[in-house]
Structures are given as structure tokens and as C-alpha cells.
Amino acid sequence: MLKGLIKKSGLTLEDSIADYSKPMPSIPDEICISCISCKQVILVQDMLDNLKVCPKCGYHSKLSSHERLAITFDESTFTEWDAALESKNILGFPEYDEKLATAKKSSGMKEAVLTGKAKLDEQDCAVVIMENKFMLGSMGFIVGEKVTRAFEKATEQRLPVIAFTVSGGARMQEGIISLMQMAKTSGAVKRHSDAGLLYITVLTDPTTGGVTASFAMEGDIVIAEPDALVGFAGRRVIEQTTRTKLPDRFQKAEFVLEKGFIDMIVARSKMRETLSALLRLHGGVKA
Amino acid sequence: MSAWEKVELARKQGRPTAKRYIDALIEGFIELHGDRRFADDGAVVAGIGWFNDMPVTVIGLEKGRDTKEKVARNFGSASPEGYRKALRLMKQAEKFHRPVICFVDTAGAHCGIGAEERGQGSAIAENLMEMMTLRTPFISIIIGEGGSGGALALSVADEVWMLEHAIFSVISPEGCASILWRDVQRTKEAAEALKLTAQDLYAFGVIEWIIPEGEGAHVNSAKVFEAIREALKSKLAVLCKKEIGELLETRYKRFRKLGYKGE
């Protein structure tokens, strides 16, 4: 499934894996890579067959928003919302125009989030999927607008929302306007919640800053992928301020689960069935 | 005055901090402590008292005046328990139909191991959600520094006001220069680029009123307190007359319009 998607996007296999591991000298007809986590040599084909999870160590590598959509929701059921919206350099911030142009090119998206409606195991839901390759999934005013609209539409249409988050936080090139998106999205989540509707968030690696401190943590049910970094302040900043070396597992999903801020950690291979079961428990239809 | 000069003034030692405003404006203030879950956070000063003839809930991010107090108050940087204390008192204000007045002055939410372990992101997120539908009038005043999410966690209000030389920003100029350009030498440039002054925010429609302070609130504190007293008096009278549904709809729209300006 992922291989087909990669072909459609016009990327080569090497491009699609370039962000998480180093291509190795090819064995004839097969491309090998070394896993960024366990460093073992694996076949790209095996990685793709395994939803981009390392078959040796279980490391969950990053997915694009379209890959996430493809492996989670029912085929050909997705209708995108607000696809035309794109950011502008509202503050005239230095170098931001160039960054936006690069982000659009490298992600193939107009902004750092994909929103719309889809079915999951034949159940309707609104979908919010953030895109790591677009400025590390940072939240500017278009991300805020699209997420807010998704919740408003879901409230109108009485749909549950499933959000996959990945974000470096608020987008500083948009100054105070980006900060205000935290309040704006939270307001829309609250209205959706007050209407008695279900919101599930799936925190993927990494979910930090202003997104953690707004809609990522506001789900009725908060799930994380294994090993995902989940936090508010950046690790480097905390190390600098406190002058301590933080343990490796600090801010990892397993640590955050232990501290009581997420409901469960779900492996990618079990994500679809878990989400489906949760939707059924809230839709009143037993499978 | 350049953006960087404003930053320096907003952080200036001797500039009135939250407690000074509470002392000047609130009669019979009774401080209430603790989040009922973990601890009492000294960075947040909160309680109840009289504003003229009206009981109000007041919450301030307090930096502290001398070194000893600054340490006790963690320089005004709140931990999750501080935000949870604030939320507890906001919900109490809602129950007893008291308006909420916040005085915001913080470099940002506390950045540390314990704060992360106790869910800093989750605490701020919960405040943002709950403030949006808090069924009582709510005014927030940025008196010095409005540091990112840590300031926003007390500012999802019906109106947000700023002192003339206060700042409100998504990130500190130092943080911005260091993260974006890996060069703290460019801090002043970052201060300009971030558009963080009260005048910038007023132009964006993020705040409703700029409170004049002349050379600075540290020189003209009495005038600043009087200006706030008058404005609170007339604004609270208006907000208290509003039907709650309308109040909340207006509050939602206040934030809803920020950013996107049409296709």
C-alpha cells in the first residue's frame, strides 16, 4: 500500500525513506537501509510492508500525512476540506517566504495539516493529520484555521474527530497570530466536546510546544505511538535551563503514559483496529 | 521606542508586578492557595476581593519584587499546579457569578523536569478550553511580559488589555534568535520581527485597549492604576449586563477571527 502511494507521489523509494535512514549500497534489485534506531540492515521492501516500522526493532519511523491517511482510513473514502488554504507571510518575517516555498516543495502540501472527512471501518469521522515535512508541523494561522474548521464542521455534522499530531509547536514566524491559534482551536474543540461528540488524538513523534498545549492534549482519549516524543518545552531547552542531562526516556510516550497524561500506547499495526473499536463504543454499533 | 527597548522596559526591575495591581485596585483581598491536586504554586497569586462594590476573582502571574520573593515565585513562571490553581479559581468564580480579572506578567510557563512530568502542556490546554466557555465576564491585562502559552493560559478573555510598554509574544526574542538563526546576537532583530509590542497587537486586533503609561509604569504607577480602575469599572458594567450565551459567543468570535482574513 505504501509503495503504491510513494509511486503516485512521484517520489523514488530512496526519497521516501531518506528522512529516517541512510540508503546502503544496493544488493542487486533490492534497496537496503540501516534502521535509524537499531542500525541493523533492512530491506526497504520489508520496511514498507511493515507500515514503515522497523521489522527488527519495532522503531516507528515518520509517515507523511498521506501515508497516514492511506494506512488508517478506508480506501477512497477521504474528502479533503479546505485544500486551497495556504499561509502568507503576514508579519513580513525574514526568510519566511523562502521557508514556506521549501516546505511546499518538500511536503507536496500547501500547509502543515490535512483535514477532511473519511470512513474508518465504515464509520464516518472527521480527520485531522499533521505533516512533519511542512516546517516540522508547526502551527501557523492556516493550520489553526483548518483545524478549527474541521472541528466546527464535525460539530455541525455530528462526527467524531480523529487527529494525528506531529508538531514542533507554534510557528514563530507568524508571531502572536500563531499563538492565538492555540486559543482558537481549543475553543472549537470545546464546542465539539460540549456537543457530546468524541475526539481521539494520536500523538506521533514528535508532538511538542503549542500543539501539545492545545488540541493535541484535549482529546477524550489520547493515544500515542510507541517511543513518540511528547512534551511542552524542548528537551535541549530544559537541559540548558536546568543544567542536567535528561534520561533518554524523558518525554517519550512510555514516560508520559507512566505520568498519567495519555491513555495508551498503540503500535502502528494495531492502530486502525483500536480506533475502530473506540469509534464503535461511541457510535453504539457493535461489530 | 524600538521593540527591544520595549522588551527591556517590560522586564524592568521595579516595574509594578501583579500584587501591586491587586493591592491598588482590590479591597479586602483574600488570597486562596493550592490546586487541590499537587501543590501551591507561588508564581500564581489568586484570590477574591472587592472591586468597588463587586466581588471579583483576581489571578496574577507574580514575578516577585526582591531576590527572595523572586525565587519563591519562580520569577513568575508557573508550573502545571499554578495553571490548575488558576483554573480552580476561575471555576469558583463561575459558580458564584463573579467576574474574573487576570494580571499577566511572565517570561513563560516554567521550563523544567517536574513541570513536564506533571503535564505542563496538558494543564495549559485544559485552561484554554475551559476559559473559552467560562460563564462569567473575564478581563485579562498584560502588565509586563506576556510570555507565550504561559501567558495565554490566563488570557482567553472577553477583553485583553496591555500596558503601553508591555509585550506579548509567541516566543522570547532570545529564544527566537537562538532557534531560528542559532545566533543570540540577533535578539534585537528578532524582537522587531516578532511584532510583540502592544501597538502591534492592537493593530492585529489581538487586544482591545492600550493603557497609557508615559515613560513607564514604574514611574507613573498611580496614574496607571487609576486608568485601569476607570476602565474596569465601565467595562465590567457592560459585560455583567450581557446575557451569558451572547457573552460566550462574542468571546469565541474574538479568537475565531484571528489569523485568517477570507479567501
PDB file of C-alpha atoms in Angstrom, chain A:
ATOM      1  CA  MET A   1       0.000   0.000   0.000  1.00  0.00           C
ATOM      2  CA  LEU A   2       2.730   2.461   0.923  1.00  0.00           C
ATOM      3  CA  LYS A   3       4.748   1.543  -2.163  1.00  0.00           C
ATOM      4  CA  GLY A   4       1.831   2.403  -4.426  1.00  0.00           C
ATOM      5  CA  LEU A   5       1.374   5.703  -2.662  1.00  0.00           C
ATOM      6  CA  ILE A   6       5.029   6.585  -2.978  1.00  0.00           C
ATOM      7  CA  LYS A   7       4.911   5.866  -6.735  1.00  0.00           C
ATOM      8  CA  LYS A   8       1.828   8.065  -7.125  1.00  0.00           C
ATOM      9  CA  SER A   9       3.521  10.937  -5.307  1.00  0.00           C
ATOM     10  CA  GLY A  10       6.362  10.853  -7.839  1.00  0.00           C
ATOM     11  CA  LEU A  11       8.996  10.165  -5.195  1.00  0.00           C
ATOM     12  CA  THR A  12      11.557   7.425  -5.536  1.00  0.00           C
ATOM     13  CA  LEU A  13      11.830   4.828  -2.808  1.00  0.00           C
ATOM     14  CA  GLU A  14      15.103   6.421  -1.717  1.00  0.00           C
ATOM     15  CA  ASP A  15      13.422   9.826  -1.359  1.00  0.00           C
ATOM     16  CA  SER A  16      10.607   8.403   0.676  1.00  0.00           C
ATOM     17  CA  ILE A  17      12.954   6.853   3.197  1.00  0.00           C
ATOM     18  CA  ALA A  18      15.666   9.500   3.085  1.00  0.00           C
ATOM     19  CA  ASP A  19      14.381  11.283   6.148  1.00  0.00           C
ATOM     20  CA  TYR A  20      14.907   8.454   8.529  1.00  0.00           C
ATOM     21  CA  SER A  21      17.777   6.340   7.388  1.00  0.00           C
ATOM     22  CA  LYS A  22      20.753   6.138   5.174  1.00  0.00           C
ATOM     23  CA  PRO A  23      20.449   4.125   1.964  1.00  0.00           C
ATOM     24  CA  MET A  24      23.054   1.380   1.856  1.00  0.00           C
ATOM     25  CA  PRO A  25      24.961   0.061  -1.137  1.00  0.00           C
ATOM     26  CA  SER A  26      22.398  -1.878  -3.097  1.00  0.00           C
ATOM     27  CA  ILE A  27      22.122  -5.601  -3.187  1.00  0.00           C
ATOM     28  CA  PRO A  28      21.009  -6.328  -6.772  1.00  0.00           C
ATOM     29  CA  ASP A  29      17.382  -5.357  -7.313  1.00  0.00           C
ATOM     30  CA  GLU A  30      16.835  -4.641  -3.655  1.00  0.00           C
ATOM     31  CA  ILE A  31      17.454  -1.480  -1.694  1.00  0.00           C
ATOM     32  CA  CYS A  32      18.780  -1.799   1.796  1.00  0.00           C
ATOM     33  CA  ILE A  33      18.780   0.781   4.530  1.00  0.00           C
ATOM     34  CA  SER A  34      20.030   0.841   8.052  1.00  0.00           C
ATOM     35  CA  CYS A  35      17.421   1.478  10.729  1.00  0.00           C
ATOM     36  CA  ILE A  36      17.940   4.836  12.382  1.00  0.00           C
ATOM     37  CA  SER A  37      17.278   3.248  15.764  1.00  0.00           C
ATOM     38  CA  CYS A  38      18.861  -0.240  15.862  1.00  0.00           C
ATOM     39  CA  LYS A  39      21.282   0.365  12.936  1.00  0.00           C
ATOM     40  CA  GLN A  40      20.577  -3.073  11.529  1.00  0.00           C
ATOM     41  CA  VAL A  41      20.395  -3.509   7.782  1.00  0.00           C
ATOM     42  CA  ILE A  42      16.873  -3.996   6.491  1.00  0.00           C
ATOM     43  CA  LEU A  43      15.233  -4.245   3.092  1.00  0.00           C
ATOM     44  CA  VAL A  44      13.199  -1.199   2.145  1.00  0.00           C
ATOM     45  CA  GLN A  45      10.519  -3.570   0.932  1.00  0.00           C
ATOM     46  CA  ASP A  46      10.265  -5.143   4.398  1.00  0.00           C
ATOM     47  CA  MET A  47      10.043  -1.719   5.984  1.00  0.00           C
ATOM     48  CA  LEU A  48       7.227  -0.674   3.648  1.00  0.00           C
ATOM     49  CA  ASP A  49       5.350  -3.952   4.109  1.00  0.00           C
ATOM     50  CA  ASN A  50       5.541  -3.290   7.836  1.00  0.00           C
ATOM     51  CA  LEU A  51       3.971   0.217   7.694  1.00  0.00           C
ATOM     52  CA  LYS A  52       7.418   1.824   7.953  1.00  0.00           C
ATOM     53  CA  VAL A  53       8.071   0.162  11.268  1.00  0.00           C
ATOM     54  CA  CYS A  54      11.490  -1.481  11.543  1.00  0.00           C
ATOM     55  CA  PRO A  55      10.900  -5.260  11.338  1.00  0.00           C
ATOM     56  CA  LYS A  56      13.962  -5.834  13.554  1.00  0.00           C
ATOM     57  CA  CYS A  57      13.470  -3.414  16.465  1.00  0.00           C
ATOM     58  CA  GLY A  58       9.959  -2.037  16.068  1.00  0.00           C
ATOM     59  CA  TYR A  59      11.078   1.563  15.586  1.00  0.00           C
ATOM     60  CA  HIS A  60       8.168   3.618  14.224  1.00  0.00           C
ATOM     61  CA  SER A  61       9.568   5.930  11.560  1.00  0.00           C
ATOM     62  CA  LYS A  62       7.760   9.038  10.409  1.00  0.00           C
ATOM     63  CA  LEU A  63       4.886   8.893   7.944  1.00  0.00           C
ATOM     64  CA  SER A  64       3.667  11.627   5.651  1.00  0.00           C
ATOM     65  CA  SER A  65       0.093  12.762   6.210  1.00  0.00           C
ATOM     66  CA  HIS A  66      -1.000  10.981   3.027  1.00  0.00           C
ATOM     67  CA  GLU A  67       0.674   7.749   4.093  1.00  0.00           C
ATOM     68  CA  ARG A  68      -1.058   8.010   7.457  1.00  0.00           C
ATOM     69  CA  LEU A  69      -4.367   8.544   5.742  1.00  0.00           C
ATOM     70  CA  ALA A  70      -3.814   5.534   3.491  1.00  0.00           C
ATOM     71  CA  ILE A  71      -2.950   3.078   6.261  1.00  0.00           C
ATOM     72  CA  THR A  72      -5.638   4.254   8.703  1.00  0.00           C
ATOM     73  CA  PHE A  73      -8.828   5.023   6.818  1.00  0.00           C
ATOM     74  CA  ASP A  74     -10.947   3.075   4.326  1.00  0.00           C
ATOM     75  CA  GLU A  75      -9.713   3.295   0.754  1.00  0.00           C
ATOM     76  CA  SER A  76     -11.182   6.079  -1.430  1.00  0.00           C
ATOM     77  CA  THR A  77     -13.423   7.423   1.322  1.00  0.00           C
ATOM     78  CA  PHE A  78     -11.491  10.627   2.029  1.00  0.00           C
ATOM     79  CA  THR A  79     -12.898  14.004   1.030  1.00  0.00           C
ATOM     80  CA  GLU A  80     -10.489  16.803   1.745  1.00  0.00           C
ATOM     81  CA  TRP A  81     -11.679  20.044   3.366  1.00  0.00           C
ATOM     82  CA  ASP A  82     -10.177  23.486   2.744  1.00  0.00           C
ATOM     83  CA  ALA A  83      -7.465  22.160   0.460  1.00  0.00           C
ATOM     84  CA  ALA A  84      -6.871  25.568  -1.101  1.00  0.00           C
ATOM     85  CA  LEU A  85      -5.911  27.423   2.074  1.00  0.00           C
ATOM     86  CA  GLU A  86      -2.268  28.440   2.244  1.00  0.00           C
ATOM     87  CA  SER A  87      -0.146  30.588   4.526  1.00  0.00           C
ATOM     88  CA  LYS A  88       1.145  34.053   3.839  1.00  0.00           C
ATOM     89  CA  ASN A  89       3.991  35.911   5.449  1.00  0.00           C
ATOM     90  CA  ILE A  90       1.674  38.149   7.468  1.00  0.00           C
ATOM     91  CA  LEU A  91       4.391  39.759   9.578  1.00  0.00           C
ATOM     92  CA  GLY A  92       6.870  40.135   6.722  1.00  0.00           C
ATOM     93  CA  PHE A  93       9.123  37.883   8.806  1.00  0.00           C
ATOM     94  CA  PRO A  94      12.682  37.497   7.455  1.00  0.00           C
ATOM     95  CA  GLU A  95      13.310  34.344   5.371  1.00  0.00           C
ATOM     96  CA  TYR A  96       9.768  33.046   5.954  1.00  0.00           C
ATOM     97  CA  ASP A  97       8.713  33.257   2.291  1.00  0.00           C
ATOM     98  CA  GLU A  98      11.656  31.048   1.331  1.00  0.00           C
ATOM     99  CA  LYS A  99      10.856  28.591   4.123  1.00  0.00           C
ATOM    100  CA  LEU A 100       7.243  28.329   3.025  1.00  0.00           C
ATOM    101  CA  ALA A 101       8.312  27.690  -0.565  1.00  0.00           C
ATOM    102  CA  THR A 102      10.745  24.954   0.506  1.00  0.00           C
ATOM    103  CA  ALA A 103       8.135  23.386   2.784  1.00  0.00           C
ATOM    104  CA  LYS A 104       5.569  23.259  -0.005  1.00  0.00           C
ATOM    105  CA  LYS A 105       8.074  21.620  -2.303  1.00  0.00           C
ATOM    106  CA  SER A 106       9.364  19.037   0.150  1.00  0.00           C
ATOM    107  CA  SER A 107       5.952  18.047   1.511  1.00  0.00           C
ATOM    108  CA  GLY A 108       3.855  18.400  -1.628  1.00  0.00           C
ATOM    109  CA  MET A 109       1.306  20.159   0.615  1.00  0.00           C
ATOM    110  CA  LYS A 110       0.066  23.727   0.904  1.00  0.00           C
ATOM    111  CA  GLU A 111       0.177  23.685   4.683  1.00  0.00           C
ATOM    112  CA  ALA A 112       1.197  21.520   7.621  1.00  0.00           C
ATOM    113  CA  VAL A 113      -2.156  19.822   8.099  1.00  0.00           C
ATOM    114  CA  LEU A 114      -4.552  17.719   6.097  1.00  0.00           C
ATOM    115  CA  THR A 115      -8.224  17.832   7.098  1.00  0.00           C
ATOM    116  CA  GLY A 116     -11.364  16.217   5.795  1.00  0.00           C
ATOM    117  CA  LYS A 117     -13.905  13.509   6.211  1.00  0.00           C
ATOM    118  CA  ALA A 118     -13.357   9.768   5.794  1.00  0.00           C
ATOM    119  CA  LYS A 119     -14.581   6.391   6.899  1.00  0.00           C
ATOM    120  CA  LEU A 120     -12.723   4.131   9.271  1.00  0.00           C
ATOM    121  CA  ASP A 121     -14.011   0.572   9.166  1.00  0.00           C
ATOM    122  CA  GLU A 122     -17.182   2.011   7.572  1.00  0.00           C
ATOM    123  CA  GLN A 123     -17.671   4.604  10.298  1.00  0.00           C
ATOM    124  CA  ASP A 124     -17.760   8.288   9.390  1.00  0.00           C
ATOM    125  CA  CYS A 125     -15.313  10.613  11.051  1.00  0.00           C
ATOM    126  CA  ALA A 126     -13.599  13.943  10.630  1.00  0.00           C
ATOM    127  CA  VAL A 127      -9.867  13.663  10.118  1.00  0.00           C
ATOM    128  CA  VAL A 128      -7.003  15.950  11.103  1.00  0.00           C
ATOM    129  CA  ILE A 129      -3.498  14.791  10.130  1.00  0.00           C
ATOM    130  CA  MET A 130      -0.472  16.990  10.636  1.00  0.00           C
ATOM    131  CA  GLU A 131       2.507  16.907   8.278  1.00  0.00           C
ATOM    132  CA  ASN A 132       6.025  16.730   9.650  1.00  0.00           C
ATOM    133  CA  LYS A 133       7.662  17.673   6.362  1.00  0.00           C
ATOM    134  CA  PHE A 134       5.949  21.057   6.309  1.00  0.00           C
ATOM    135  CA  MET A 135       8.073  23.145   8.700  1.00  0.00           C
ATOM    136  CA  LEU A 136       8.041  20.331  11.272  1.00  0.00           C
ATOM    137  CA  GLY A 137       4.274  20.513  11.564  1.00  0.00           C
ATOM    138  CA  SER A 138       4.379  23.948  13.151  1.00  0.00           C
ATOM    139  CA  MET A 139       1.050  25.689  13.721  1.00  0.00           C
ATOM    140  CA  GLY A 140       0.558  28.937  11.876  1.00  0.00           C
ATOM    141  CA  PHE A 141      -2.756  30.655  11.197  1.00  0.00           C
ATOM    142  CA  ILE A 142      -3.740  28.356   8.343  1.00  0.00           C
ATOM    143  CA  VAL A 143      -3.116  25.232  10.414  1.00  0.00           C
ATOM    144  CA  GLY A 144      -5.190  26.878  13.160  1.00  0.00           C
ATOM    145  CA  GLU A 145      -7.919  27.803  10.690  1.00  0.00           C
ATOM    146  CA  LYS A 146      -8.088  24.330   9.113  1.00  0.00           C
ATOM    147  CA  VAL A 147      -8.150  22.548  12.470  1.00  0.00           C
ATOM    148  CA  THR A 148     -10.820  24.948  13.779  1.00  0.00           C
ATOM    149  CA  ARG A 149     -12.939  24.470  10.660  1.00  0.00           C
ATOM    150  CA  ALA A 150     -12.590  20.701  10.917  1.00  0.00           C
ATOM    151  CA  PHE A 151     -13.978  20.778  14.473  1.00  0.00           C
ATOM    152  CA  GLU A 152     -16.736  23.202  13.511  1.00  0.00           C
ATOM    153  CA  LYS A 153     -17.787  21.020  10.576  1.00  0.00           C
ATOM    154  CA  ALA A 154     -17.596  17.894  12.727  1.00  0.00           C
ATOM    155  CA  THR A 155     -19.834  19.603  15.302  1.00  0.00           C
ATOM    156  CA  GLU A 156     -22.360  20.567  12.603  1.00  0.00           C
ATOM    157  CA  GLN A 157     -22.323  17.123  11.017  1.00  0.00           C
ATOM    158  CA  ARG A 158     -22.158  15.351  14.399  1.00  0.00           C
ATOM    159  CA  LEU A 159     -18.970  13.471  13.549  1.00  0.00           C
ATOM    160  CA  PRO A 160     -16.244  12.177  15.835  1.00  0.00           C
ATOM    161  CA  VAL A 161     -12.791  13.642  15.187  1.00  0.00           C
ATOM    162  CA  ILE A 162      -9.580  11.647  14.883  1.00  0.00           C
ATOM    163  CA  ALA A 163      -6.422  13.773  14.931  1.00  0.00           C
ATOM    164  CA  PHE A 164      -2.868  12.608  14.295  1.00  0.00           C
ATOM    165  CA  THR A 165      -0.482  15.208  15.652  1.00  0.00           C
ATOM    166  CA  VAL A 166       3.161  15.878  14.871  1.00  0.00           C
ATOM    167  CA  SER A 167       4.452  19.336  15.612  1.00  0.00           C
ATOM    168  CA  GLY A 168       7.332  21.488  16.702  1.00  0.00           C
ATOM    169  CA  GLY A 169       4.776  23.878  18.235  1.00  0.00           C
ATOM    170  CA  ALA A 170       3.507  27.316  17.319  1.00  0.00           C
ATOM    171  CA  ARG A 171       5.116  28.800  14.181  1.00  0.00           C
ATOM    172  CA  MET A 172       7.221  31.675  15.426  1.00  0.00           C
ATOM    173  CA  GLN A 173       7.413  33.348  12.006  1.00  0.00           C
ATOM    174  CA  GLU A 174       3.742  34.250  12.478  1.00  0.00           C
ATOM    175  CA  GLY A 175       4.320  35.801  15.908  1.00  0.00           C
ATOM    176  CA  ILE A 176       1.355  36.421  18.188  1.00  0.00           C
ATOM    177  CA  ILE A 177      -1.108  35.303  15.496  1.00  0.00           C
ATOM    178  CA  SER A 178       0.286  31.766  15.689  1.00  0.00           C
ATOM    179  CA  LEU A 179      -0.034  31.807  19.495  1.00  0.00           C
ATOM    180  CA  MET A 180      -3.684  32.808  19.180  1.00  0.00           C
ATOM    181  CA  GLN A 181      -4.351  29.658  17.131  1.00  0.00           C
ATOM    182  CA  MET A 182      -3.946  27.689  20.367  1.00  0.00           C
ATOM    183  CA  ALA A 183      -6.935  29.515  21.853  1.00  0.00           C
ATOM    184  CA  LYS A 184      -8.893  29.374  18.606  1.00  0.00           C
ATOM    185  CA  THR A 185      -8.505  25.618  18.088  1.00  0.00           C
ATOM    186  CA  SER A 186      -9.162  24.922  21.792  1.00  0.00           C
ATOM    187  CA  GLY A 187     -12.407  26.866  21.561  1.00  0.00           C
ATOM    188  CA  ALA A 188     -13.547  24.756  18.620  1.00  0.00           C
ATOM    189  CA  VAL A 189     -12.572  21.527  20.420  1.00  0.00           C
ATOM    190  CA  LYS A 190     -14.575  22.660  23.458  1.00  0.00           C
ATOM    191  CA  ARG A 191     -17.696  23.305  21.389  1.00  0.00           C
ATOM    192  CA  HIS A 192     -17.349  19.895  19.752  1.00  0.00           C
ATOM    193  CA  SER A 193     -16.922  18.321  23.190  1.00  0.00           C
ATOM    194  CA  ASP A 194     -19.883  20.198  24.670  1.00  0.00           C
ATOM    195  CA  ALA A 195     -21.990  18.825  21.812  1.00  0.00           C
ATOM    196  CA  GLY A 196     -21.302  15.358  23.252  1.00  0.00           C
ATOM    197  CA  LEU A 197     -19.040  14.253  20.428  1.00  0.00           C
ATOM    198  CA  LEU A 198     -15.949  12.060  20.567  1.00  0.00           C
ATOM    199  CA  TYR A 199     -12.433  13.337  19.932  1.00  0.00           C
ATOM    200  CA  ILE A 200      -9.477  10.956  19.761  1.00  0.00           C
ATOM    201  CA  THR A 201      -5.928  12.243  19.413  1.00  0.00           C
ATOM    202  CA  VAL A 202      -2.998  10.143  18.291  1.00  0.00           C
ATOM    203  CA  LEU A 203       0.294  11.750  19.279  1.00  0.00           C
ATOM    204  CA  THR A 204       3.100  10.849  16.912  1.00  0.00           C
ATOM    205  CA  ASP A 205       6.790  11.627  17.039  1.00  0.00           C
ATOM    206  CA  PRO A 206       7.336  14.463  17.934  1.00  0.00           C
ATOM    207  CA  THR A 207       4.370  16.373  19.386  1.00  0.00           C
ATOM    208  CA  THR A 208       5.570  19.433  21.296  1.00  0.00           C
ATOM    209  CA  GLY A 209       5.060  23.069  22.285  1.00  0.00           C
ATOM    210  CA  GLY A 210       1.890  24.941  21.426  1.00  0.00           C
ATOM    211  CA  VAL A 211       0.225  21.945  19.806  1.00  0.00           C
ATOM    212  CA  THR A 212       0.761  19.819  22.926  1.00  0.00           C
ATOM    213  CA  ALA A 213      -0.540  22.766  24.968  1.00  0.00           C
ATOM    214  CA  SER A 214      -3.714  22.940  22.879  1.00  0.00           C
ATOM    215  CA  PHE A 215      -5.633  20.469  20.726  1.00  0.00           C
ATOM    216  CA  ALA A 216      -3.198  17.521  20.992  1.00  0.00           C
ATOM    217  CA  MET A 217      -3.900  17.099  24.710  1.00  0.00           C
ATOM    218  CA  GLU A 218      -7.609  17.890  24.531  1.00  0.00           C
ATOM    219  CA  GLY A 219      -8.878  14.536  23.301  1.00  0.00           C
ATOM    220  CA  ASP A 220     -11.400  12.461  25.224  1.00  0.00           C
ATOM    221  CA  ILE A 221      -8.973   9.660  24.500  1.00  0.00           C
ATOM    222  CA  VAL A 222      -5.291  10.360  23.985  1.00  0.00           C
ATOM    223  CA  ILE A 223      -3.214   7.689  22.249  1.00  0.00           C
ATOM    224  CA  ALA A 224       0.475   7.778  21.377  1.00  0.00           C
ATOM    225  CA  GLU A 225       2.637   5.766  19.020  1.00  0.00           C
ATOM    226  CA  PRO A 226       5.463   3.822  20.698  1.00  0.00           C
ATOM    227  CA  ASP A 227       8.521   5.915  21.504  1.00  0.00           C
ATOM    228  CA  ALA A 228       6.926   9.181  20.313  1.00  0.00           C
ATOM    229  CA  LEU A 229       8.339  12.313  21.910  1.00  0.00           C
ATOM    230  CA  VAL A 230       5.527  14.157  23.689  1.00  0.00           C
ATOM    231  CA  GLY A 231       6.214  17.314  25.646  1.00  0.00           C
ATOM    232  CA  PHE A 232       5.744  21.029  26.073  1.00  0.00           C
ATOM    233  CA  ALA A 233       9.224  22.504  26.467  1.00  0.00           C
ATOM    234  CA  GLY A 234      12.010  21.305  24.199  1.00  0.00           C
ATOM    235  CA  ARG A 235      14.475  18.807  25.592  1.00  0.00           C
ATOM    236  CA  ARG A 236      17.502  20.941  24.713  1.00  0.00           C
ATOM    237  CA  VAL A 237      15.974  23.999  26.385  1.00  0.00           C
ATOM    238  CA  ILE A 238      15.252  22.053  29.587  1.00  0.00           C
ATOM    239  CA  GLU A 239      18.790  20.676  29.622  1.00  0.00           C
ATOM    240  CA  GLN A 240      20.209  24.165  29.202  1.00  0.00           C
ATOM    241  CA  THR A 241      17.969  25.740  31.851  1.00  0.00           C
ATOM    242  CA  THR A 242      18.342  23.010  34.447  1.00  0.00           C
ATOM    243  CA  ARG A 243      21.953  22.116  33.570  1.00  0.00           C
ATOM    244  CA  THR A 244      21.158  18.451  33.814  1.00  0.00           C
ATOM    245  CA  LYS A 245      21.410  15.643  31.342  1.00  0.00           C
ATOM    246  CA  LEU A 246      17.967  14.202  30.862  1.00  0.00           C
ATOM    247  CA  PRO A 247      17.434  10.455  30.721  1.00  0.00           C
ATOM    248  CA  ASP A 248      16.751   9.060  27.228  1.00  0.00           C
ATOM    249  CA  ARG A 249      13.191   8.126  28.046  1.00  0.00           C
ATOM    250  CA  PHE A 250      12.260  11.620  29.287  1.00  0.00           C
ATOM    251  CA  GLN A 251       9.205  12.887  27.321  1.00  0.00           C
ATOM    252  CA  LYS A 252       8.894   9.572  25.478  1.00  0.00           C
ATOM    253  CA  ALA A 253       5.367   8.167  25.141  1.00  0.00           C
ATOM    254  CA  GLU A 254       6.084   5.413  27.690  1.00  0.00           C
ATOM    255  CA  PHE A 255       7.229   8.034  30.220  1.00  0.00           C
ATOM    256  CA  VAL A 256       4.214  10.249  29.592  1.00  0.00           C
ATOM    257  CA  LEU A 257       1.901   7.246  29.972  1.00  0.00           C
ATOM    258  CA  GLU A 258       3.525   6.455  33.311  1.00  0.00           C
ATOM    259  CA  LYS A 259       2.948  10.066  34.428  1.00  0.00           C
ATOM    260  CA  GLY A 260      -0.732   9.758  33.564  1.00  0.00           C
ATOM    261  CA  PHE A 261      -1.174  12.062  30.592  1.00  0.00           C
ATOM    262  CA  ILE A 262      -2.043   9.610  27.856  1.00  0.00           C
ATOM    263  CA  ASP A 263      -4.497   6.730  27.814  1.00  0.00           C
ATOM    264  CA  MET A 264      -2.495   4.172  25.886  1.00  0.00           C
ATOM    265  CA  ILE A 265       0.349   3.448  23.547  1.00  0.00           C
ATOM    266  CA  VAL A 266      -0.722   1.665  20.406  1.00  0.00           C
ATOM    267  CA  ALA A 267       1.600   0.141  17.814  1.00  0.00           C
ATOM    268  CA  ARG A 268       1.010   1.259  14.245  1.00  0.00           C
ATOM    269  CA  SER A 269      -0.039  -2.249  13.216  1.00  0.00           C
ATOM    270  CA  LYS A 270      -2.873  -2.138  15.788  1.00  0.00           C
ATOM    271  CA  MET A 271      -3.880   1.495  15.322  1.00  0.00           C
ATOM    272  CA  ARG A 272      -6.687   1.012  12.822  1.00  0.00           C
ATOM    273  CA  GLU A 273      -8.418  -1.724  14.792  1.00  0.00           C
ATOM    274  CA  THR A 274      -8.027   0.217  18.060  1.00  0.00           C
ATOM    275  CA  LEU A 275      -9.540   3.362  16.563  1.00  0.00           C
ATOM    276  CA  SER A 276     -12.339   1.323  15.037  1.00  0.00           C
ATOM    277  CA  ALA A 277     -13.164  -0.307  18.379  1.00  0.00           C
ATOM    278  CA  LEU A 278     -13.217   3.070  20.102  1.00  0.00           C
ATOM    279  CA  LEU A 279     -15.462   4.572  17.433  1.00  0.00           C
ATOM    280  CA  ARG A 280     -17.867   1.640  17.791  1.00  0.00           C
ATOM    281  CA  LEU A 281     -18.038   2.057  21.550  1.00  0.00           C
ATOM    282  CA  HIS A 282     -19.142   5.646  20.977  1.00  0.00           C
ATOM    283  CA  GLY A 283     -21.384   5.063  17.995  1.00  0.00           C
ATOM    284  CA  GLY A 284     -23.463   2.373  19.636  1.00  0.00           C
ATOM    285  CA  VAL A 285     -22.921  -0.142  16.832  1.00  0.00           C
ATOM    286  CA  LYS A 286     -21.170  -3.329  17.911  1.00  0.00           C
ATOM    287  CA  ALA A 287     -19.170  -5.064  15.196  1.00  0.00           C
TER     288      ALA A 287
END
